[in-house]
XYZ file of C-alpha atoms in Angstrom:
554
model
C 8.899 -37.527 -15.028
C 7.476 -40.293 -12.795
C 7.245 -39.309 -9.154
C 8.422 -42.327 -7.144
C 7.673 -42.949 -3.503
C 10.334 -45.013 -1.712
C 9.386 -47.206 1.206
C 12.002 -49.207 3.154
C 11.189 -52.923 3.061
C 13.734 -55.254 4.639
C 17.072 -54.713 2.968
C 15.637 -53.357 -0.286
C 13.508 -50.443 -1.378
C 9.908 -50.954 -2.458
C 9.082 -48.445 -5.187
C 5.557 -47.427 -6.003
C 4.477 -45.170 -8.816
C 1.474 -44.195 -10.938
C 0.593 -46.321 -13.940
C 3.354 -46.217 -16.536
C 4.807 -47.979 -19.555
C 8.049 -49.934 -19.276
C 10.033 -52.275 -21.486
C 9.637 -55.415 -19.351
C 7.638 -56.418 -16.294
C 9.175 -59.230 -14.240
C 6.695 -61.080 -12.019
C 8.467 -62.431 -8.946
C 11.454 -61.174 -6.922
C 13.037 -64.543 -6.233
C 16.565 -65.286 -7.466
C 15.448 -66.001 -11.043
C 13.334 -62.859 -11.345
C 16.006 -60.659 -9.800
C 18.666 -62.213 -12.039
C 16.530 -61.644 -15.138
C 15.998 -58.012 -14.112
C 19.735 -57.540 -13.537
C 20.592 -58.991 -16.950
C 18.024 -56.778 -18.675
C 19.131 -53.675 -16.777
C 22.743 -54.323 -17.767
C 21.587 -54.065 -21.401
C 19.759 -50.780 -20.872
C 16.246 -52.254 -20.648
C 13.779 -50.529 -18.294
C 12.287 -53.094 -15.899
C 9.661 -53.184 -13.154
C 9.724 -56.176 -10.794
C 6.430 -57.060 -9.077
C 6.572 -59.183 -5.905
C 3.511 -60.178 -3.882
C 5.418 -60.405 -0.596
C 6.580 -57.343 1.285
C 10.271 -58.305 1.321
C 12.689 -60.795 -0.144
C 12.199 -64.381 0.985
C 13.527 -65.826 4.245
C 12.613 -69.430 3.372
C 15.078 -72.335 2.984
C 15.054 -73.148 -0.706
C 18.003 -73.324 -3.121
C 21.411 -74.100 -1.631
C 23.883 -74.365 -4.539
C 25.029 -72.107 -7.394
C 27.128 -73.617 -10.156
C 29.915 -72.103 -12.256
C 27.582 -71.378 -15.155
C 25.282 -69.321 -12.923
C 28.225 -67.343 -11.529
C 29.312 -66.570 -15.083
C 25.806 -65.256 -15.757
C 26.063 -62.990 -12.701
C 29.342 -61.771 -14.179
C 27.482 -60.744 -17.331
C 25.034 -58.802 -15.168
C 27.947 -57.008 -13.524
C 27.191 -58.254 -10.009
C 29.299 -61.395 -9.555
C 31.678 -59.728 -7.082
C 28.765 -59.069 -4.716
C 27.370 -62.592 -5.169
C 30.736 -64.171 -4.396
C 30.604 -62.556 -0.964
C 27.729 -64.852 0.086
C 28.941 -68.176 -1.341
C 31.435 -70.845 -0.363
C 33.791 -71.637 -3.274
C 32.781 -75.272 -3.513
C 34.402 -78.346 -4.985
C 31.442 -80.581 -5.858
C 29.637 -83.471 -4.173
C 30.842 -86.532 -2.256
C 28.661 -89.636 -2.487
C 28.528 -92.197 0.329
C 27.500 -95.855 0.233
C 24.758 -97.514 2.257
C 27.268 -98.308 5.028
C 28.587 -94.734 5.223
C 31.829 -95.236 3.264
C 32.894 -92.538 0.788
C 32.421 -93.770 -2.778
C 33.589 -90.924 -5.045
C 33.773 -87.148 -5.433
C 31.890 -85.576 -8.331
C 33.777 -82.421 -9.285
C 32.853 -81.748 -12.894
C 34.774 -82.174 -16.146
C 37.353 -79.358 -16.099
C 37.926 -77.112 -13.079
C 37.395 -73.395 -13.714
C 36.652 -73.831 -17.422
C 33.898 -71.230 -17.036
C 36.014 -69.058 -14.774
C 34.477 -70.028 -11.416
C 34.318 -72.900 -8.911
C 32.112 -75.737 -10.082
C 29.473 -75.936 -7.311
C 29.067 -73.311 -4.598
C 26.927 -73.527 -1.431
C 24.996 -70.414 -0.400
C 21.904 -69.322 1.533
C 19.049 -68.164 -0.699
C 17.931 -65.316 1.602
C 21.464 -63.891 1.428
C 21.494 -64.093 -2.367
C 18.087 -62.448 -2.690
C 19.120 -59.551 -0.474
C 22.296 -59.022 -2.510
C 20.381 -59.040 -5.795
C 17.621 -56.762 -4.480
C 20.110 -54.246 -3.132
C 21.992 -54.192 -6.429
C 18.768 -53.617 -8.370
C 17.656 -50.881 -5.990
C 20.752 -48.949 -7.020
C 20.082 -49.472 -10.741
C 18.475 -46.565 -12.632
C 16.796 -49.045 -14.988
C 14.912 -51.100 -12.369
C 12.009 -50.487 -10.003
C 11.232 -53.073 -7.310
C 7.599 -53.078 -6.240
C 6.954 -55.255 -3.189
C 3.449 -56.001 -1.923
C 2.096 -56.205 -5.489
C 0.125 -59.381 -6.260
C -0.364 -60.002 -9.981
C -4.070 -60.449 -10.763
C -4.361 -60.441 -14.533
C -2.882 -60.014 -18.008
C -4.260 -58.456 -21.158
C -2.337 -59.380 -24.295
C -2.163 -57.014 -27.269
C -0.333 -57.202 -30.571
C 2.097 -54.485 -29.495
C 2.334 -55.135 -25.756
C 0.792 -56.619 -22.651
C -1.005 -54.978 -19.716
C -0.269 -56.392 -16.263
C -2.644 -55.794 -13.351
C -1.534 -56.098 -9.743
C -3.241 -55.532 -6.402
C -1.376 -53.373 -3.894
C -2.241 -51.966 -0.475
C -3.119 -48.649 -2.102
C -5.228 -50.077 -4.929
C -4.798 -51.656 -8.349
C -1.653 -51.028 -10.365
C -1.704 -51.458 -14.146
C 1.487 -51.547 -16.162
C 1.878 -51.582 -19.916
C 4.982 -53.418 -21.090
C 6.481 -54.792 -24.251
C 7.069 -58.158 -22.551
C 6.382 -59.977 -19.281
C 8.680 -62.519 -17.637
C 6.904 -64.855 -15.223
C 9.483 -65.776 -12.580
C 6.902 -66.270 -9.847
C 7.591 -69.822 -8.706
C 5.732 -73.100 -8.666
C 2.365 -71.426 -8.023
C 3.050 -68.925 -10.785
C 0.255 -66.428 -11.363
C 1.749 -65.794 -14.793
C 1.160 -69.451 -15.652
C -2.104 -70.079 -13.806
C -3.889 -66.896 -14.907
C -3.129 -67.742 -18.527
C -4.246 -71.365 -18.290
C -0.943 -73.139 -18.927
C -0.768 -76.763 -17.763
C 2.263 -78.667 -16.461
C 3.189 -82.237 -17.369
C 4.942 -84.627 -15.003
C 4.340 -86.023 -11.551
C 4.362 -85.100 -7.880
C 6.039 -87.301 -5.277
C 4.581 -88.364 -1.944
C 7.992 -88.620 -0.261
C 8.360 -86.143 2.593
C 11.723 -84.544 3.334
C 12.773 -82.411 6.270
C 15.012 -79.429 5.476
C 16.905 -77.888 8.385
C 19.210 -74.884 8.160
C 21.450 -74.791 11.216
C 23.903 -72.322 12.792
C 27.228 -72.818 14.585
C 27.748 -76.094 12.748
C 31.053 -77.996 12.956
C 31.056 -78.944 9.258
C 33.645 -77.005 7.262
C 33.730 -79.101 4.079
C 33.534 -77.226 0.778
C 31.535 -80.033 -0.828
C 28.025 -81.400 -0.450
C 27.563 -84.880 1.051
C 24.917 -87.280 -0.255
C 24.441 -90.234 2.079
C 22.796 -93.190 0.350
C 21.733 -94.939 3.567
C 18.440 -96.674 2.707
C 17.424 -96.568 6.373
C 17.670 -92.756 6.368
C 18.773 -91.114 3.109
C 20.093 -87.636 3.804
C 22.097 -84.741 2.409
C 24.494 -82.351 4.169
C 25.609 -79.065 2.598
C 27.950 -76.907 4.731
C 27.591 -73.189 4.118
C 29.176 -69.884 5.024
C 30.129 -68.829 8.560
C 28.974 -71.968 10.358
C 25.698 -72.477 8.515
C 24.788 -75.958 7.352
C 21.841 -77.456 5.458
C 20.596 -80.929 6.470
C 17.919 -82.754 4.476
C 16.445 -86.013 5.805
C 13.967 -88.401 4.254
C 11.022 -88.782 6.618
C 8.888 -91.873 7.007
C 5.238 -92.451 7.853
C 4.232 -90.701 11.044
C 7.289 -88.442 11.213
C 5.887 -85.412 9.446
C 3.794 -83.910 6.664
C 4.254 -80.747 4.585
C 1.440 -78.977 6.449
C 2.992 -79.649 9.863
C 5.910 -77.796 11.422
C 8.710 -80.216 12.354
C 9.291 -80.604 16.065
C 12.609 -79.707 17.646
C 12.775 -83.201 19.109
C 12.669 -84.703 15.603
C 15.362 -82.305 14.385
C 17.528 -82.962 17.419
C 17.328 -86.710 16.957
C 18.148 -86.641 13.248
C 21.193 -84.370 13.475
C 22.529 -86.013 16.650
C 24.766 -88.276 14.544
C 26.694 -85.179 13.486
C 26.293 -82.577 16.235
C 24.553 -81.397 19.376
C 22.034 -78.671 18.657
C 19.930 -76.178 20.610
C 16.680 -74.554 19.568
C 18.301 -71.222 18.801
C 20.732 -72.965 16.431
C 17.856 -73.995 14.154
C 17.628 -71.131 11.680
C 14.821 -72.607 9.569
C 13.075 -75.962 9.292
C 10.304 -77.192 7.002
C 8.806 -80.423 5.696
C 8.208 -80.576 1.959
C 7.353 -82.755 -1.019
C 8.872 -82.210 -4.459
C 7.562 -82.228 -8.005
C 8.989 -83.254 -11.367
C 6.900 -81.226 -13.815
C 7.433 -78.965 -16.798
C 5.089 -76.386 -18.344
C 3.598 -77.253 -21.702
C 4.105 -73.712 -23.056
C 6.802 -71.279 -21.992
C 5.739 -68.433 -24.275
C 2.195 -67.063 -24.158
C 1.874 -64.113 -26.521
C 4.254 -61.565 -25.056
C 4.725 -63.312 -21.722
C 7.251 -66.009 -20.809
C 7.735 -68.533 -18.009
C 11.097 -68.964 -16.291
C 12.436 -70.992 -13.362
C 9.946 -72.900 -11.214
C 7.106 -71.289 -13.155
C 8.321 -73.286 -16.176
C 9.811 -76.396 -14.533
C 10.103 -77.952 -11.090
C 12.445 -80.793 -10.239
C 13.630 -82.912 -7.296
C 16.612 -81.359 -5.488
C 19.082 -84.239 -5.887
C 20.963 -82.795 -8.879
C 21.165 -79.327 -7.326
C 19.904 -77.793 -10.574
C 16.544 -76.192 -9.752
C 17.739 -72.608 -9.319
C 20.605 -73.037 -11.768
C 18.137 -74.114 -14.464
C 16.077 -70.987 -13.838
C 19.150 -68.788 -14.116
C 19.938 -70.500 -17.439
C 16.423 -69.593 -18.581
C 17.105 -65.950 -17.764
C 20.448 -66.032 -19.563
C 18.862 -67.506 -22.694
C 15.876 -65.146 -22.885
C 16.955 -61.736 -21.615
C 19.523 -60.898 -24.293
C 17.017 -61.875 -26.974
C 14.374 -59.584 -25.469
C 16.923 -56.773 -25.213
C 18.052 -57.229 -28.830
C 14.452 -57.315 -30.061
C 13.695 -54.099 -28.175
C 16.847 -52.565 -29.627
C 15.827 -53.494 -33.165
C 18.705 -55.920 -33.660
C 16.606 -59.102 -33.848
C 13.265 -59.965 -35.360
C 10.616 -60.596 -32.642
C 10.014 -64.073 -34.090
C 13.388 -65.048 -32.581
C 11.799 -65.083 -29.113
C 10.110 -68.383 -29.979
C 13.548 -70.015 -29.826
C 13.534 -69.606 -26.037
C 11.433 -72.718 -25.464
C 12.886 -74.732 -28.358
C 16.375 -74.195 -26.952
C 15.800 -74.455 -23.214
C 12.998 -77.056 -22.984
C 15.052 -80.166 -23.940
C 17.806 -79.485 -21.411
C 15.348 -78.599 -18.654
C 13.419 -81.813 -19.314
C 16.597 -83.920 -19.217
C 17.639 -82.226 -15.979
C 14.258 -83.015 -14.417
C 14.673 -86.653 -15.445
C 18.219 -86.791 -14.065
C 16.989 -85.400 -10.754
C 14.356 -88.127 -10.617
C 16.902 -90.858 -11.392
C 19.289 -89.617 -8.716
C 16.440 -89.606 -6.225
C 15.481 -93.180 -7.089
C 19.036 -94.510 -6.998
C 21.099 -92.368 -4.632
C 18.298 -91.717 -2.136
C 16.575 -95.085 -2.361
C 14.966 -96.597 0.744
C 15.390 -100.117 -0.631
C 18.334 -102.012 0.873
C 18.421 -104.294 -2.173
C 18.652 -101.393 -4.646
C 21.216 -99.618 -2.449
C 23.436 -102.713 -2.411
C 23.239 -103.103 -6.188
C 23.986 -99.378 -6.591
C 27.095 -99.559 -4.394
C 28.381 -102.607 -6.253
C 27.828 -100.973 -9.647
C 29.575 -97.770 -8.551
C 32.610 -99.668 -7.244
C 32.850 -101.626 -10.473
C 32.672 -98.428 -12.515
C 35.357 -96.788 -10.395
C 37.727 -99.677 -11.158
C 37.911 -98.581 -14.811
C 39.300 -95.338 -16.204
C 36.194 -94.715 -18.280
C 33.815 -95.463 -15.405
C 35.724 -93.260 -12.972
C 35.658 -90.355 -15.432
C 31.921 -90.894 -15.979
C 31.211 -90.524 -12.258
C 33.850 -88.065 -11.085
C 33.445 -85.728 -14.065
C 29.644 -85.995 -13.843
C 29.272 -87.125 -17.430
C 25.853 -88.420 -16.444
C 24.673 -84.821 -16.150
C 22.949 -83.611 -19.359
C 25.040 -81.100 -21.285
C 23.345 -77.941 -22.442
C 23.873 -78.062 -26.184
C 21.255 -76.623 -28.507
C 20.358 -78.695 -31.545
C 17.635 -76.331 -32.743
C 16.932 -72.634 -32.435
C 19.196 -69.692 -33.072
C 22.158 -71.631 -34.405
C 23.486 -72.305 -37.899
C 24.049 -75.921 -39.008
C 26.131 -78.203 -36.846
C 29.830 -78.015 -37.653
C 32.233 -80.922 -38.080
C 33.719 -80.158 -34.650
C 30.355 -80.640 -32.938
C 30.609 -77.324 -31.107
C 27.714 -75.310 -32.545
C 25.020 -74.900 -29.886
C 27.479 -75.390 -27.011
C 28.826 -72.762 -24.650
C 32.416 -71.588 -24.964
C 34.640 -71.636 -21.914
C 36.066 -68.571 -20.223
C 39.854 -68.750 -20.108
C 42.221 -66.086 -18.848
C 43.509 -63.950 -21.730
C 45.892 -61.087 -22.391
C 43.855 -58.331 -24.043
C 45.880 -56.104 -26.401
C 43.301 -53.293 -26.114
C 43.576 -52.903 -22.354
C 46.983 -54.560 -21.935
C 45.498 -56.527 -19.058
C 45.134 -60.180 -18.152
C 41.457 -60.864 -17.524
C 38.655 -63.356 -17.971
C 37.414 -63.751 -21.534
C 33.952 -62.249 -20.983
C 35.435 -59.096 -19.478
C 37.519 -58.685 -22.622
C 34.780 -59.287 -25.202
C 31.814 -57.652 -23.440
C 28.198 -58.790 -23.152
C 27.098 -58.630 -26.785
C 27.663 -60.672 -29.901
C 31.278 -61.407 -30.751
C 32.920 -62.670 -33.920
C 36.136 -64.511 -33.165
C 38.714 -65.079 -35.886
C 41.071 -67.838 -34.768
C 44.348 -67.318 -36.606
C 42.463 -65.953 -39.618
C 44.066 -63.617 -42.147
C 43.265 -59.898 -42.221
C 41.834 -60.270 -45.729
C 39.380 -62.918 -44.460
C 37.641 -60.303 -42.292
C 36.478 -58.187 -45.240
C 33.625 -60.550 -46.129
C 32.337 -60.640 -42.539
C 31.273 -56.971 -42.429
C 27.626 -57.778 -43.122
C 27.526 -60.282 -40.259
C 29.253 -57.901 -37.868
C 26.879 -55.038 -38.727
C 23.671 -57.087 -38.636
C 24.104 -58.241 -35.026
C 26.409 -55.403 -33.915
C 29.178 -57.883 -33.102
C 32.539 -57.167 -31.531
C 35.443 -58.294 -33.735
C 38.217 -60.193 -31.937
C 41.289 -61.957 -33.266
C 42.312 -65.018 -31.219
C 45.963 -66.031 -31.213
C 46.642 -69.669 -30.358
C 50.105 -69.878 -31.849
C 53.316 -68.276 -30.629
C 53.300 -65.436 -33.150
C 51.844 -61.992 -32.493
C 49.185 -61.159 -35.123
C 49.486 -57.792 -36.856
C 45.914 -56.644 -36.601
C 44.075 -53.377 -36.151
C 41.420 -55.091 -34.047
C 41.464 -56.472 -30.515
C 43.697 -59.517 -30.108
C 43.442 -62.063 -27.307
C 46.579 -63.994 -26.384
C 47.007 -67.131 -24.310
C 48.658 -66.789 -20.895
C 48.273 -70.185 -19.203
C 47.298 -72.680 -21.905
C 43.549 -72.354 -21.363
C 42.885 -70.139 -24.407
C 44.771 -72.601 -26.612
C 42.831 -75.558 -25.162
C 39.554 -73.770 -25.790
C 40.127 -72.443 -29.303
C 42.999 -74.273 -31.032
C 40.546 -76.645 -32.737
C 39.013 -73.631 -34.518
C 42.302 -72.558 -36.121
C 41.648 -70.943 -39.496
C 37.921 -70.555 -38.774
C 35.497 -67.864 -37.643
C 33.374 -68.474 -34.536
C 30.186 -66.421 -34.031
C 29.287 -66.324 -30.342
C 25.920 -65.179 -29.001
C 25.587 -62.901 -25.953
C 24.849 -65.961 -23.798
C 28.240 -67.363 -24.887
C 26.688 -70.112 -27.007
C 28.366 -70.762 -30.352
C 25.946 -69.799 -33.128
C 28.172 -70.797 -36.053
C 31.661 -72.005 -36.985
C 32.969 -71.704 -40.538
C 35.955 -71.352 -42.825
C 36.419 -67.962 -44.551
C 35.231 -69.303 -47.918
C 31.847 -70.085 -46.343
C 31.190 -66.557 -45.044
C 28.626 -65.582 -47.688
C 26.401 -68.556 -46.861
C 26.661 -67.902 -43.118
C 25.787 -64.231 -43.637
C 22.500 -65.145 -45.320
C 21.490 -67.167 -42.265
C 22.446 -64.409 -39.820
C 20.477 -61.831 -41.801
C 17.354 -63.998 -41.455
C 17.438 -63.291 -37.714
C 17.362 -59.518 -38.080
C 14.553 -57.108 -39.021
C 14.225 -56.258 -42.676
C 15.189 -52.636 -42.038
C 18.308 -53.652 -40.103
C 17.923 -50.519 -37.954
C 19.524 -50.552 -34.530
C 17.980 -48.420 -31.786
C 18.417 -48.376 -28.035
C 15.540 -49.611 -25.844
C 14.973 -46.073 -24.561
C 14.433 -44.829 -28.112
C 11.672 -47.335 -28.875
C 8.054 -46.816 -27.926
C 5.742 -49.584 -26.747
C 3.982 -49.672 -30.135
C 7.322 -50.423 -31.798
C 8.031 -53.362 -29.458
């Protein structure tokens, strides 16, 4: 039994303990690290989170959570708490160089994933919520005031050293997740380089209180004389971001109140005590060359940093956590071969890179300081909006890269083009619970094999697949007949289940824990699919819980 000493630090508990072995060490208690820990804990993995600071952050950083991230919090079992600190947003409104509204970008299909598309929040609030939830988890220890100083990789684990106020702490773990930001010790101490560029542009970020803005959407003003962004938040908070010019500020200099007052005067009167936080910063567009180093991994800003104009920095990090954590948990549980962990970078890198590039393009075009480019941009946007296809491209944000895996833990692209993509989350009637609920609540957090209007006899050949990945079997009804089945049946209630799955009628759909489609096939193809699925699992096929596995078995 480990004797823990609890010390109150801010709104969370800092836990210190003697040296010990755990399943996973997470370096960094920012939103990505805390999310990764929550996802692992929800799967029974024992986690220690090391954070060099003595409390969660109070700095103005991320400002928007998308629907995909909220769905990931749902999988961790904490979305209800997260929703308490967000504004249910509707997207982004873009303005021309003369201040006229051009269009609203609201995403392709509202609530397809079960949540609002783009949701403003304050990062300090989110971090406190996540830290408090993890403090209550029996599977997680939060250790604040622990600066990571070194790693020692072994074939069966990794040792992590950290400096604390009471001396050096050494932890042995099966795996390490580096979620420690742009200056990541996990990356720097292991000699991993980043490719890309840094920008000289300086931006002022101001978080204000008692603000008159009540909009549920972000506002991007493409005024070349002063590009700026406004994001209203919860309870009178509002984020302003202004492009600064020569002589107005540098990242190493605190912005003056007079500068802040002058810049926001177009929108409001402000007093000093209504400035919650203010900082000057430059941004980077870089991506780490390697995301997996032995038994350690890079996530979030440790793996990729991007300009803020697409609002995808934090959301990309949360996607990293969603992709990696279930794989780590399944490897620890003996369900997957450890070699599967290499698919983390092959799956996530392309989308992260495209998102970095999109953020750069939006910065060059939407936030340009060239009057000539701004005029051409406004003309092009108005021309696009005059056509049905162009309007859909802009308003549904079809310019945003879609996360669809073309390589990794998927089985051959299907004729429908859905393998590697994420399924939606419609409302369903669940015949097991006799309740109407969101899809993920009905099917759980593990693997699931969906049979869409398949016959009972078709399921017999799938037993090997179901056993190998411990999948939940679910029959999906998209027609107006009630299937006679001994397994769970999901029934449409508002048309969304039919829209999502009718194209798979007569097929099986194997869905990974991160809700990505691994395979789609007709019943007569089951034997071939089974051979691919078995290649992902250990030869023994044994399934053990993380608590039953020792470090040497990791």
